[in-house]
Short mmCIF file of C-alpha atoms and ligand atoms in Angstrom, two decimals:
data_model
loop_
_atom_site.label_atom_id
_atom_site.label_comp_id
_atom_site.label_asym_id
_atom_site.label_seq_id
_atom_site.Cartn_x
_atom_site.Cartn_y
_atom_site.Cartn_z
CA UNK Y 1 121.74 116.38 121.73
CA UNK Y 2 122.86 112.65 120.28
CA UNK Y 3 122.57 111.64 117.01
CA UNK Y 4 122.01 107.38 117.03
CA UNK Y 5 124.43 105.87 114.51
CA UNK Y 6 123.34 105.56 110.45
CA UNK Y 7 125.78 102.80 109.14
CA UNK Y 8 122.86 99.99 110.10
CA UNK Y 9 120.42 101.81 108.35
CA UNK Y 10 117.61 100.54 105.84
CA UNK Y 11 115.12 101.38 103.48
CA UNK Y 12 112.20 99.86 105.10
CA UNK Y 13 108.84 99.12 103.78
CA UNK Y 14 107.82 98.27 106.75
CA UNK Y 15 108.07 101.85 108.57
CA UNK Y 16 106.57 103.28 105.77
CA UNK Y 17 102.46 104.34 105.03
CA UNK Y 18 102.66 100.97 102.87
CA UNK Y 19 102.57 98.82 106.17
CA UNK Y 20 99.00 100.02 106.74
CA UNK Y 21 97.12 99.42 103.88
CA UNK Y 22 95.85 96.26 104.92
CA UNK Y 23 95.03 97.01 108.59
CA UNK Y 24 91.64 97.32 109.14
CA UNK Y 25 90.72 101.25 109.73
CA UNK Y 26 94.75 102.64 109.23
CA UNK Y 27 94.10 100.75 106.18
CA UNK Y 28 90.76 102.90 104.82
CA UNK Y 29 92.23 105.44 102.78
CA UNK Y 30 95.73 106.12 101.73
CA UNK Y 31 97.88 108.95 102.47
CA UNK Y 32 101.81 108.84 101.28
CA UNK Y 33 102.76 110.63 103.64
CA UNK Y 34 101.19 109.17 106.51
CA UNK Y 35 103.56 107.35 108.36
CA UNK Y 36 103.99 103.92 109.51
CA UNK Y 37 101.43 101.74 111.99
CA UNK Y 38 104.69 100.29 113.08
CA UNK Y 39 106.80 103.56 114.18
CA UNK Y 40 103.71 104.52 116.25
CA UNK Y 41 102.51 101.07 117.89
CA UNK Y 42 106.12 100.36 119.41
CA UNK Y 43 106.20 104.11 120.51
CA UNK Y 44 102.58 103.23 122.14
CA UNK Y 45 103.73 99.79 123.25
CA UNK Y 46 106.23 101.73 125.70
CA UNK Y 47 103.27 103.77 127.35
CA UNK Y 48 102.44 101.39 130.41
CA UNK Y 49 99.79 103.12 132.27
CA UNK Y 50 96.88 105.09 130.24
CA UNK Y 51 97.79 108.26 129.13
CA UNK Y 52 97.04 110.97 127.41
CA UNK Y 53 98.27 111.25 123.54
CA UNK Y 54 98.56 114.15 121.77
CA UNK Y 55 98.90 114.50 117.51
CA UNK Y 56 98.62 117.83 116.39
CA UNK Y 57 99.18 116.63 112.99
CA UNK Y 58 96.71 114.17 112.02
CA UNK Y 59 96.86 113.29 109.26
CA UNK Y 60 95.15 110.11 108.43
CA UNK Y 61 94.33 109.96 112.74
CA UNK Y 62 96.99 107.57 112.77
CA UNK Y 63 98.11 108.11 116.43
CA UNK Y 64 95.14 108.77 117.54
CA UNK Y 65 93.53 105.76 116.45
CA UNK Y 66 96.54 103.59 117.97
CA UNK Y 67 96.29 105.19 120.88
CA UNK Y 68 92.98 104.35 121.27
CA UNK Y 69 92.89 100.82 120.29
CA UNK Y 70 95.67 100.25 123.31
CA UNK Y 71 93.16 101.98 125.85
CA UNK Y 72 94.85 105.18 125.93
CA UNK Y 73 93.02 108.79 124.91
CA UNK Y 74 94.47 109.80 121.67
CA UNK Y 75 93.64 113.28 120.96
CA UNK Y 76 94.51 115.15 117.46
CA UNK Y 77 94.19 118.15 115.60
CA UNK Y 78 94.46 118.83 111.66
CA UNK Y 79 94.12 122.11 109.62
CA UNK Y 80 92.76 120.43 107.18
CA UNK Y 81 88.44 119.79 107.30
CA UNK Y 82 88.28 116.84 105.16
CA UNK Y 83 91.39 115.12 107.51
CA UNK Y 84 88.91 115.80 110.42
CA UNK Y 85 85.99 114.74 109.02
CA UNK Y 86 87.49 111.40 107.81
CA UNK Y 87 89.57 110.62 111.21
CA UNK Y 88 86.01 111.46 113.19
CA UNK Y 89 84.58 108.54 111.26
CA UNK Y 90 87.80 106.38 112.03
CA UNK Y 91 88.07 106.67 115.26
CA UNK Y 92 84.26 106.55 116.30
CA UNK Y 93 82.57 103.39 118.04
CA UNK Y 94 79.75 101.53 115.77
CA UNK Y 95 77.32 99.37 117.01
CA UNK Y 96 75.66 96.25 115.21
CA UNK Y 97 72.79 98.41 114.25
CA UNK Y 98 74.96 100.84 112.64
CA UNK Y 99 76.91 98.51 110.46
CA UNK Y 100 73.55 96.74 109.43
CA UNK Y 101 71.98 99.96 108.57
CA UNK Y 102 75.25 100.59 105.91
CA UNK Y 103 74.96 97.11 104.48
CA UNK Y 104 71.08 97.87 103.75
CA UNK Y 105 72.35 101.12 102.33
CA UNK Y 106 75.34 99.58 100.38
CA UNK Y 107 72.37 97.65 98.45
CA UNK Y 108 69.75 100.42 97.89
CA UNK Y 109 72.76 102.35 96.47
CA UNK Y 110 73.78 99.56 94.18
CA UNK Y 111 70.25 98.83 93.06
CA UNK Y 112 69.55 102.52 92.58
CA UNK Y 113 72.25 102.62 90.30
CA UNK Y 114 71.92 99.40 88.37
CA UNK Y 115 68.14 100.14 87.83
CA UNK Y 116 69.12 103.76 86.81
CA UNK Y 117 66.77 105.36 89.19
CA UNK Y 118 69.26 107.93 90.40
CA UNK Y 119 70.02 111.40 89.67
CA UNK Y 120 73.98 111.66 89.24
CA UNK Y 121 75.84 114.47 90.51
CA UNK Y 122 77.88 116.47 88.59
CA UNK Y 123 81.62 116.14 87.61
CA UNK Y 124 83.87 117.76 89.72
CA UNK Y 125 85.59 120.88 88.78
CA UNK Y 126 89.02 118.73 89.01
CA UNK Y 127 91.44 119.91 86.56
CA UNK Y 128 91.80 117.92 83.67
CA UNK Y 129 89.30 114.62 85.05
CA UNK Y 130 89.89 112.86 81.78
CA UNK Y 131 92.87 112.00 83.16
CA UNK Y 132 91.53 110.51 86.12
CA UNK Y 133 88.60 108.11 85.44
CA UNK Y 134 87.96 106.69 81.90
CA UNK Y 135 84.22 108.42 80.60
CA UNK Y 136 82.24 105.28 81.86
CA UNK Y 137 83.72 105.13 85.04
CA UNK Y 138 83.16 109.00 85.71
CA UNK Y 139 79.73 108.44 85.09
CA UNK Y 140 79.46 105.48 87.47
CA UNK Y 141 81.00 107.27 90.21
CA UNK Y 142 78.75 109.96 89.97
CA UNK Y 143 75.90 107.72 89.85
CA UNK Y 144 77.24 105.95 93.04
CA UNK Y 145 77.51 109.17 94.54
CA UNK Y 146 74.14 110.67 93.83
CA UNK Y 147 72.88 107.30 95.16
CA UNK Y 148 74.57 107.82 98.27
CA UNK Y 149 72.87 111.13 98.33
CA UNK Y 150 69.57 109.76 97.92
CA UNK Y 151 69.96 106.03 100.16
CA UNK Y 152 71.25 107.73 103.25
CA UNK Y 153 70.41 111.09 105.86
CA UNK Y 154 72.95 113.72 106.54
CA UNK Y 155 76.01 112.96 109.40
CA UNK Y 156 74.92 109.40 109.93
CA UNK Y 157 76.92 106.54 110.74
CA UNK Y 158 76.03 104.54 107.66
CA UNK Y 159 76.27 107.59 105.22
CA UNK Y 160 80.06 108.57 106.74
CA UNK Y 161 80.99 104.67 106.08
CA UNK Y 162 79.04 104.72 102.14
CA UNK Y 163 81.39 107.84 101.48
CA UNK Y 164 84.79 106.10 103.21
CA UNK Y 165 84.11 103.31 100.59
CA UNK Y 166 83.59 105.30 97.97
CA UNK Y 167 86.65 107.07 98.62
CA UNK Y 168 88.57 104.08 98.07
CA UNK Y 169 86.57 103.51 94.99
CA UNK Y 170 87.52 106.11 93.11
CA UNK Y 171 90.77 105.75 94.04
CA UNK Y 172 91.18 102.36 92.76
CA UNK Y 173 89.20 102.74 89.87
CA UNK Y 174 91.06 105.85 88.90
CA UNK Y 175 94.59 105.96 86.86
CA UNK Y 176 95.76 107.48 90.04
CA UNK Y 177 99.58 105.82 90.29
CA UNK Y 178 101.72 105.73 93.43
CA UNK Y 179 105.01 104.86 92.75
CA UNK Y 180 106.20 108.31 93.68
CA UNK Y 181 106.74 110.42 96.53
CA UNK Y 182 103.44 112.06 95.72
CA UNK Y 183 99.82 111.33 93.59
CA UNK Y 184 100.82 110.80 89.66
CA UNK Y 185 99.12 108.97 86.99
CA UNK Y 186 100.21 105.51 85.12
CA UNK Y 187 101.82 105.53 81.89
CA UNK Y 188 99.88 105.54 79.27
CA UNK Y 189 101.03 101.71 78.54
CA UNK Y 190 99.92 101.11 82.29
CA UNK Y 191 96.49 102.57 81.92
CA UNK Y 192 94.28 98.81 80.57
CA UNK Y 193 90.78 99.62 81.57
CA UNK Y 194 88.95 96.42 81.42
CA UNK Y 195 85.59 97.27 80.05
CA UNK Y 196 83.79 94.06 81.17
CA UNK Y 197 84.82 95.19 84.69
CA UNK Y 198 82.12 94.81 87.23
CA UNK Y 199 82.09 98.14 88.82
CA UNK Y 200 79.30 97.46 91.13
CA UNK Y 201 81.06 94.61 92.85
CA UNK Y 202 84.14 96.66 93.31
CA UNK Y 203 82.04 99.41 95.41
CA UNK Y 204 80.82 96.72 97.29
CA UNK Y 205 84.20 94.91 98.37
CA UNK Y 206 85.21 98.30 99.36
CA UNK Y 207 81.85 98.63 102.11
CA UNK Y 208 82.78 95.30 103.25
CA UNK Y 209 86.72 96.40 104.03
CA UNK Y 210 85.17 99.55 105.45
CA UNK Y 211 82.49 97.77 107.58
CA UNK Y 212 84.97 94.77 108.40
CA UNK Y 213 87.03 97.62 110.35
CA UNK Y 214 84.25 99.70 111.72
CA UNK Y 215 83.39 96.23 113.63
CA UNK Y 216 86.93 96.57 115.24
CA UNK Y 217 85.96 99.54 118.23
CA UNK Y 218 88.60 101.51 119.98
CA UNK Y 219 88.53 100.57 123.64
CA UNK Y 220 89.91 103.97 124.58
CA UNK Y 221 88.74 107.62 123.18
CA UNK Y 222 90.33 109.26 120.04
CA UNK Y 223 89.08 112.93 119.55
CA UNK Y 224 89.44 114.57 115.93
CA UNK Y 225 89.69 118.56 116.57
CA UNK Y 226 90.00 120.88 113.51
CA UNK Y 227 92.76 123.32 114.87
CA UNK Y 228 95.94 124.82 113.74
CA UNK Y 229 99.19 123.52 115.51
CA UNK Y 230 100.49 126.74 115.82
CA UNK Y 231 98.38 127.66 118.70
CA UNK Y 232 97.45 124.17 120.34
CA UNK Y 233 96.06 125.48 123.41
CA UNK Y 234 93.09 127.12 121.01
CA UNK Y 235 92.03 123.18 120.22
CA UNK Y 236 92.97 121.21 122.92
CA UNK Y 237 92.28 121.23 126.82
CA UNK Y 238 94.09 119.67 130.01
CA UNK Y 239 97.92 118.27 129.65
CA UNK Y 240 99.08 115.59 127.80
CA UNK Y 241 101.59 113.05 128.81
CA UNK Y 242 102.77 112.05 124.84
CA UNK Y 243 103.36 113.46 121.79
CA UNK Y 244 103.42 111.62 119.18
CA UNK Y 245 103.12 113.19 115.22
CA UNK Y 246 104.46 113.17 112.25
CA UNK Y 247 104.58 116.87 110.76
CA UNK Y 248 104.66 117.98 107.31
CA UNK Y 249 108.49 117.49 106.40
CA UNK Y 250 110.01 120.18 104.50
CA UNK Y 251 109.63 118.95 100.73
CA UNK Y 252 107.59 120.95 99.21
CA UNK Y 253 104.91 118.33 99.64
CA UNK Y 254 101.09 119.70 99.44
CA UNK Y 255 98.39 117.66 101.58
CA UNK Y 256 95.64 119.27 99.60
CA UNK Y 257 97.33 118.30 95.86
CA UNK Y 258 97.55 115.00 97.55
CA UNK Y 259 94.04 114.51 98.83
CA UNK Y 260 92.11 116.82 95.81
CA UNK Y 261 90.41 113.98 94.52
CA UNK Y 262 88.18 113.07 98.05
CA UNK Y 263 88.16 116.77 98.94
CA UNK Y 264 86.35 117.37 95.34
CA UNK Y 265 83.77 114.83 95.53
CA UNK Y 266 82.93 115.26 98.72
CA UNK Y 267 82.22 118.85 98.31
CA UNK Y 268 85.26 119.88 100.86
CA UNK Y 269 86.42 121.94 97.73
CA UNK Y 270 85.07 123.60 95.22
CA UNK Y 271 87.73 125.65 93.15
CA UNK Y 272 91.38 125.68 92.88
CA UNK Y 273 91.56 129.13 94.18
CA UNK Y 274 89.97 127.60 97.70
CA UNK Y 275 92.44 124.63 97.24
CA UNK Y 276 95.43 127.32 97.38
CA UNK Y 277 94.08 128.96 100.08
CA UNK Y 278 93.97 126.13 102.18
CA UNK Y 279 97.06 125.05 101.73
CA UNK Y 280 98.68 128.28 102.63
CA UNK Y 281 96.87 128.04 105.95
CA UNK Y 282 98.96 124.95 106.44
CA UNK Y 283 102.82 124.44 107.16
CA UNK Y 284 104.85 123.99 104.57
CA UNK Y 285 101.84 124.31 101.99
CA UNK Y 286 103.14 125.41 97.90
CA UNK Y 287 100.21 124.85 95.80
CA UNK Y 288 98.48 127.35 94.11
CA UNK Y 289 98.34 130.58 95.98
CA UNK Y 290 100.42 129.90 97.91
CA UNK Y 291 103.55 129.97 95.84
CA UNK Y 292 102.84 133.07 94.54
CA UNK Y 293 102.40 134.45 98.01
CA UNK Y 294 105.68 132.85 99.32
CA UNK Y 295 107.51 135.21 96.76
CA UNK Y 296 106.13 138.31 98.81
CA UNK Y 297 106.18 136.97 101.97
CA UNK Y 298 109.24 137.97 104.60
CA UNK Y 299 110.32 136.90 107.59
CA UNK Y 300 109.33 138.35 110.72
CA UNK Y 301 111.93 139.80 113.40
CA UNK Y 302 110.06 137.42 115.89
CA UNK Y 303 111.30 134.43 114.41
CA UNK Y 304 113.79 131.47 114.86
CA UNK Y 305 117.46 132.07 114.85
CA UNK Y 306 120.24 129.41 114.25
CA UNK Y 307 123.62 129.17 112.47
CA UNK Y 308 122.61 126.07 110.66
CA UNK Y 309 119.42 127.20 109.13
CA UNK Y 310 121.29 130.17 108.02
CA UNK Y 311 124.09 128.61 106.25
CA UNK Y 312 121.33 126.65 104.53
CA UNK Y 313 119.08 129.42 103.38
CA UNK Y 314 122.19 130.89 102.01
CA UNK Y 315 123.03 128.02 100.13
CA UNK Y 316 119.50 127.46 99.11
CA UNK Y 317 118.96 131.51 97.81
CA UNK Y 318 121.99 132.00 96.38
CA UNK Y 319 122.25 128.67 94.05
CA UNK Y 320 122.19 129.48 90.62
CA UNK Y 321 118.89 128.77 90.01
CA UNK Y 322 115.75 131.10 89.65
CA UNK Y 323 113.35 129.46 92.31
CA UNK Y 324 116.46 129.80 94.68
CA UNK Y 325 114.75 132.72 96.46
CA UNK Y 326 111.38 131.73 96.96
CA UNK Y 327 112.49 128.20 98.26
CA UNK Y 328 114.61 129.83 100.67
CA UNK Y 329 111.43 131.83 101.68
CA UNK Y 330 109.87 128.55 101.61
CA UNK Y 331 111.85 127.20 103.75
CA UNK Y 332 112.24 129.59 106.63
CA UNK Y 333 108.66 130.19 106.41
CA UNK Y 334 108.43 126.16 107.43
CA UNK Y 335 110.53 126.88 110.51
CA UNK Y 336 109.14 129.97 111.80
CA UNK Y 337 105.68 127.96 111.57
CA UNK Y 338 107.16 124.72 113.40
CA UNK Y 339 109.39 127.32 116.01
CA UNK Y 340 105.36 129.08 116.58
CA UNK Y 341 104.26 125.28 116.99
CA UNK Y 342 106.91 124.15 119.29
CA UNK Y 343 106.25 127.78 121.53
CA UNK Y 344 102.44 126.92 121.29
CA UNK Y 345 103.02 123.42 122.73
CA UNK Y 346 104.81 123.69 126.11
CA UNK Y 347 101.49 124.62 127.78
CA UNK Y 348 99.85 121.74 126.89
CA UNK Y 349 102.20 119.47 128.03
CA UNK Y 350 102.03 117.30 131.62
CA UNK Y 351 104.70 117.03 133.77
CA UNK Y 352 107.28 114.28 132.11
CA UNK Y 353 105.75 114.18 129.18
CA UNK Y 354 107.75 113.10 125.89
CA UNK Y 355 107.80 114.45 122.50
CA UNK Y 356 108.47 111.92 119.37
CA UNK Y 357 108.86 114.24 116.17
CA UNK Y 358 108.85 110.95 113.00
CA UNK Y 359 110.29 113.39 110.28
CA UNK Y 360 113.14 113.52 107.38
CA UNK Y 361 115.70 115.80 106.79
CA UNK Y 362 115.97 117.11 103.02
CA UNK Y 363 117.74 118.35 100.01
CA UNK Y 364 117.03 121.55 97.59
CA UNK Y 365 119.82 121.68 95.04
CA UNK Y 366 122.07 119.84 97.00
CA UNK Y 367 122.13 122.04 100.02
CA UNK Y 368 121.03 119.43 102.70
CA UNK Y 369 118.38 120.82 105.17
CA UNK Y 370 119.06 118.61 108.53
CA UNK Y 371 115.25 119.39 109.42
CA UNK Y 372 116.12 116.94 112.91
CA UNK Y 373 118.90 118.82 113.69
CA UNK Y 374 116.65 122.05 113.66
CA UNK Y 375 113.93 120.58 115.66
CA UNK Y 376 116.54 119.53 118.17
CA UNK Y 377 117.67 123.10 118.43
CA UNK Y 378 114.29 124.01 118.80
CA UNK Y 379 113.31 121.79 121.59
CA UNK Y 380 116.46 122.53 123.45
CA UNK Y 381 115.99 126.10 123.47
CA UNK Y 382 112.36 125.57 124.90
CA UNK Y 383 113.45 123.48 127.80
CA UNK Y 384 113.58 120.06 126.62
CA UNK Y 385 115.97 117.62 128.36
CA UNK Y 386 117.65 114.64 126.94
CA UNK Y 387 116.75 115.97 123.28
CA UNK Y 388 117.74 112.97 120.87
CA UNK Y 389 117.66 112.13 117.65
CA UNK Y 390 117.10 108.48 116.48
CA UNK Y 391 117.85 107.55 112.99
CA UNK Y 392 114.82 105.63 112.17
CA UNK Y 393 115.05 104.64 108.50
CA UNK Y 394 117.19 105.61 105.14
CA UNK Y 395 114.08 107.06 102.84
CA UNK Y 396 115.25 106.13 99.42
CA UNK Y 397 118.37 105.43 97.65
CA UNK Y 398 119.69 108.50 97.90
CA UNK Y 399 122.27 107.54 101.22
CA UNK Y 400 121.43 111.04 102.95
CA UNK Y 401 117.86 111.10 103.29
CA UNK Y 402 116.73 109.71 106.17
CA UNK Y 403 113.48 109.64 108.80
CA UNK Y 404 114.58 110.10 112.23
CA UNK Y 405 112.26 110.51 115.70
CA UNK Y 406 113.38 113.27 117.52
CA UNK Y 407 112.75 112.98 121.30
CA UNK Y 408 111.94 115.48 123.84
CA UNK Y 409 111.35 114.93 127.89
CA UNK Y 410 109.49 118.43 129.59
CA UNK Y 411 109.45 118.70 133.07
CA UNK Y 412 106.98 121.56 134.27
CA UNK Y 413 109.05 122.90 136.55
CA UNK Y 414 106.79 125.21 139.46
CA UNK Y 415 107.43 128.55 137.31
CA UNK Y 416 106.49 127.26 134.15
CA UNK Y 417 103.38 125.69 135.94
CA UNK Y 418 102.44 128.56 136.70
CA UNK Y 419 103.12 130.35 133.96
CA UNK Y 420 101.13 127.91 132.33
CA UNK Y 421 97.91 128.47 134.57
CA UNK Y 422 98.42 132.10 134.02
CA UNK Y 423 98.57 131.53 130.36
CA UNK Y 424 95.10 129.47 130.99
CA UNK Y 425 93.25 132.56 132.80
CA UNK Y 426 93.17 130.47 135.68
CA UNK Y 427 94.20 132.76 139.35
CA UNK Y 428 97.34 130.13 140.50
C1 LIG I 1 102.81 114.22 107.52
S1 LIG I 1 101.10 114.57 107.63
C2 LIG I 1 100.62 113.63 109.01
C3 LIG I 1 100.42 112.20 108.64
C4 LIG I 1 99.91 111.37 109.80
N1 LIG I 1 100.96 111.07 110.75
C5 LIG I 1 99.28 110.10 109.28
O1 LIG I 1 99.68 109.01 109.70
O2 LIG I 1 98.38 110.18 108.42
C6 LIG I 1 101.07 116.21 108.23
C7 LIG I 1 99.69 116.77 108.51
O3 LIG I 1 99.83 118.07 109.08
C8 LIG I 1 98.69 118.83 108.72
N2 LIG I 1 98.98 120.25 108.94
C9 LIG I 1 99.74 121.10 108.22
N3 LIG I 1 99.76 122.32 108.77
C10 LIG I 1 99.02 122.25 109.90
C11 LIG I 1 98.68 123.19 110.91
N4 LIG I 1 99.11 124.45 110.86
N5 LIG I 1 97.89 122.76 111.92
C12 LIG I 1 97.44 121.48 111.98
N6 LIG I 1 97.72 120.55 111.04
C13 LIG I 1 98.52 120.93 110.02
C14 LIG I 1 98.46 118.46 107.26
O4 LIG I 1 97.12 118.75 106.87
C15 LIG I 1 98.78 116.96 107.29
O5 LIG I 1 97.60 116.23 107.46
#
């Protein structure tokens, strides 16, 4: 295993989430911790012939999308059903009709709402909303909503496209603030709501970005699979010749938290408890729940062993501090899940193929957690040849955090092919 050297290295903008948001689609809705167009085009860029491309982290569908637009088959997973619903409707092909047919909607909406003809939904059950949207502009969301409701029929092309836009809406019309490393709101100072502001024509700049990128189809096929990494083979079928993903990193960082306010108003949540409960299901999920059940949880005997994620979970349980133990649960709980992903993957992989792991290493009370390091080990111990780890970018000021890309090359050699068709039920 090499690591590249870090004395060049940057904070870059540019290999960060922020380098989408004007991209067409990758530019729809924004994720922090989706990562950067940029890593993943030049990582496409070096696939020559078509080939098969495998996320099984979605996300946002950003590699899956890529893939697609350079006429490759990008294929993804998520454990997360509002990720899957939203990167089915980003990666799918629209023709004129279809983009016509959400314009026409776009204005029934509008003039449903301006005339007052519409039943508004209610408020969603999100945990203090004052905080979110300013009284008028709650009310105008919901109104938008309901009108969505009544302008458009279930699972159509036009309705999925209404609801991306309105997604962005009430985002941008919300005191939602992103200068952290997760969701927050402004400061109070920050938080000037013009009244006179023309909320209708806001909606409708957001179906125009939304249509403008629907025009721009895919040439090759992105599939959106709901599925749990952990178990790839359950989702996926046939080999793939890529993978390309960017996994949760190991910071404590909760998807759902992140993406409450979409999964509330489009009725992918309902309560907090459900909002816990899915983010247990997922790796390295906190919120809710799933603290409490990370205090009870232990580790299994099946699990990952190495030296260096010892000495760390030492460190981490032992600092004076009273959350030592249960992030020290957290964190080995993050690896066993990522060691069952790594095991779950080698049967979907072709011949040749090549991992690319984009993820940062991390701190908890000082102890650093070389996350890259790990997932080196990990790939090694599989199999993987010529396991590297590239330092891609420094993450903030802080001089040790840093996003790497962690590189794996498989070769199915004849026993593991067949272990691999036995493992499929096929007769080899
Ligand atoms: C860092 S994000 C991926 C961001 C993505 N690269 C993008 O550009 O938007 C990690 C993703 O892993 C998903 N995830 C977590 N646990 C999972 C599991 N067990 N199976 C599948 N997906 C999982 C989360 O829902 C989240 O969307």
């Amino acid at each position: 295993m090499t690591i590249n050297a870090r004395a060049e290295l940057r904070q870059r903008a540019d290999y960060t989430h922020k380098f989408n948001t004007k991209t067409g689609r990758h530019g729809w809705l924004r994720l922090t911790p989706a990562y950067s167009l940029k890593v993943v085009e030049e990582l496409i860029d070096a696939c020559r012939d078509p080939v098969r491309v495998l996320d099984p982290f979605s996300g946002t569908a950003t590699t899956a999308l890529s893939a697609a637009y350079h006429g490759h088959e990008g294929v993804t997973t998520d454990i997360n059903p509002f990720l899957v619903w939203f990167g089915k409707v980003k990666t799918a092909q629209y023709l004129p009709n279809d983009l016509k047919r959400a314009t026409d909607a776009c204005t029934r909406v509008l003039s449903l709402v301006k005339s007052g003809r519409v039943v508004p939904v209610p408020a969603p059950p999100i945990h203090k909303i004052e905080r979110w949207w300013p009284a008028h502009v709650l009310d105008f969301l919901r109104c938008v909503r309901g009108a969505i409701d009544t302008a458009t029929d279930h699972a159509t092309p036009e309705r999925d496209l209404l609801l991306i836009a309105f997604c962005r809406s009430l985002i941008s019309l919300s005191n939602a603030a992103f200068n952290h490393q997760s969701m927050s709101f402004k400061d109070v100072e920050q938080q000037s709501f013009d009244l006179e502001m023309d909320l209708g024509a806001v909606y409708a700049a957001d179906v125009l970005f939304v249509i403008e990128g629907a025009r721009q189809n895919p040439t090759g096929r992105g599939s959106v699979i709901l599925g749990d990494s952990r178990s790839p083979k359950d989702a996926v079928s046939g080999h793939f010749d890529r993978v390309i993903t960017s996994p949760p990193y190991a910071n404590r960082m909760s998807y759902i938290r992140e993406l409450r306010p979409y999964m509330y108003w489009l009725g992918f949540l309902e309560n907090g408890r459900d909002a816990g409960e899915l983010d247990w299901t997922a790796i390295g999920g906190t919120w809710g729940v799933a603290t409490s059940r990370l205090t009870e949880w232990e580790r299994p005997a099946e699990r990952f062993r190495h030296p260096v994620l010892d000495t760390a979970l030492d460190g981490i349980a032992h600092h004076e501090n009273k959350s030592g133990r249960i992030l020290a649960n957290y964190v080995a709980k993050y690896f066993d899940d990522m060691w069952a992903h790594f095991q779950g993957l080698t049967p979907v992989l072709a011949d040749r193929a090549e991992v690319h792991y984009i993820v940062g290493n991390s701190t908890f009370y000082g102890v650093l957690l070389p996350v890259e390091q790990l997932y080196a080990a990990m790939l090694s111990s599989l199999g993987f040849t010529d396991v590297t780890c590239r330092a891609i970018r420094k993450r903030n000021s802080k001089k040790e955090l840093i996003e790497f890309d962690v590189i794996g090359h498989w070769r199915a050699t004849p026993k593991r092919k067949r272990r691999n068709i036995a493992r499929a039920g096929a007769t080899v």
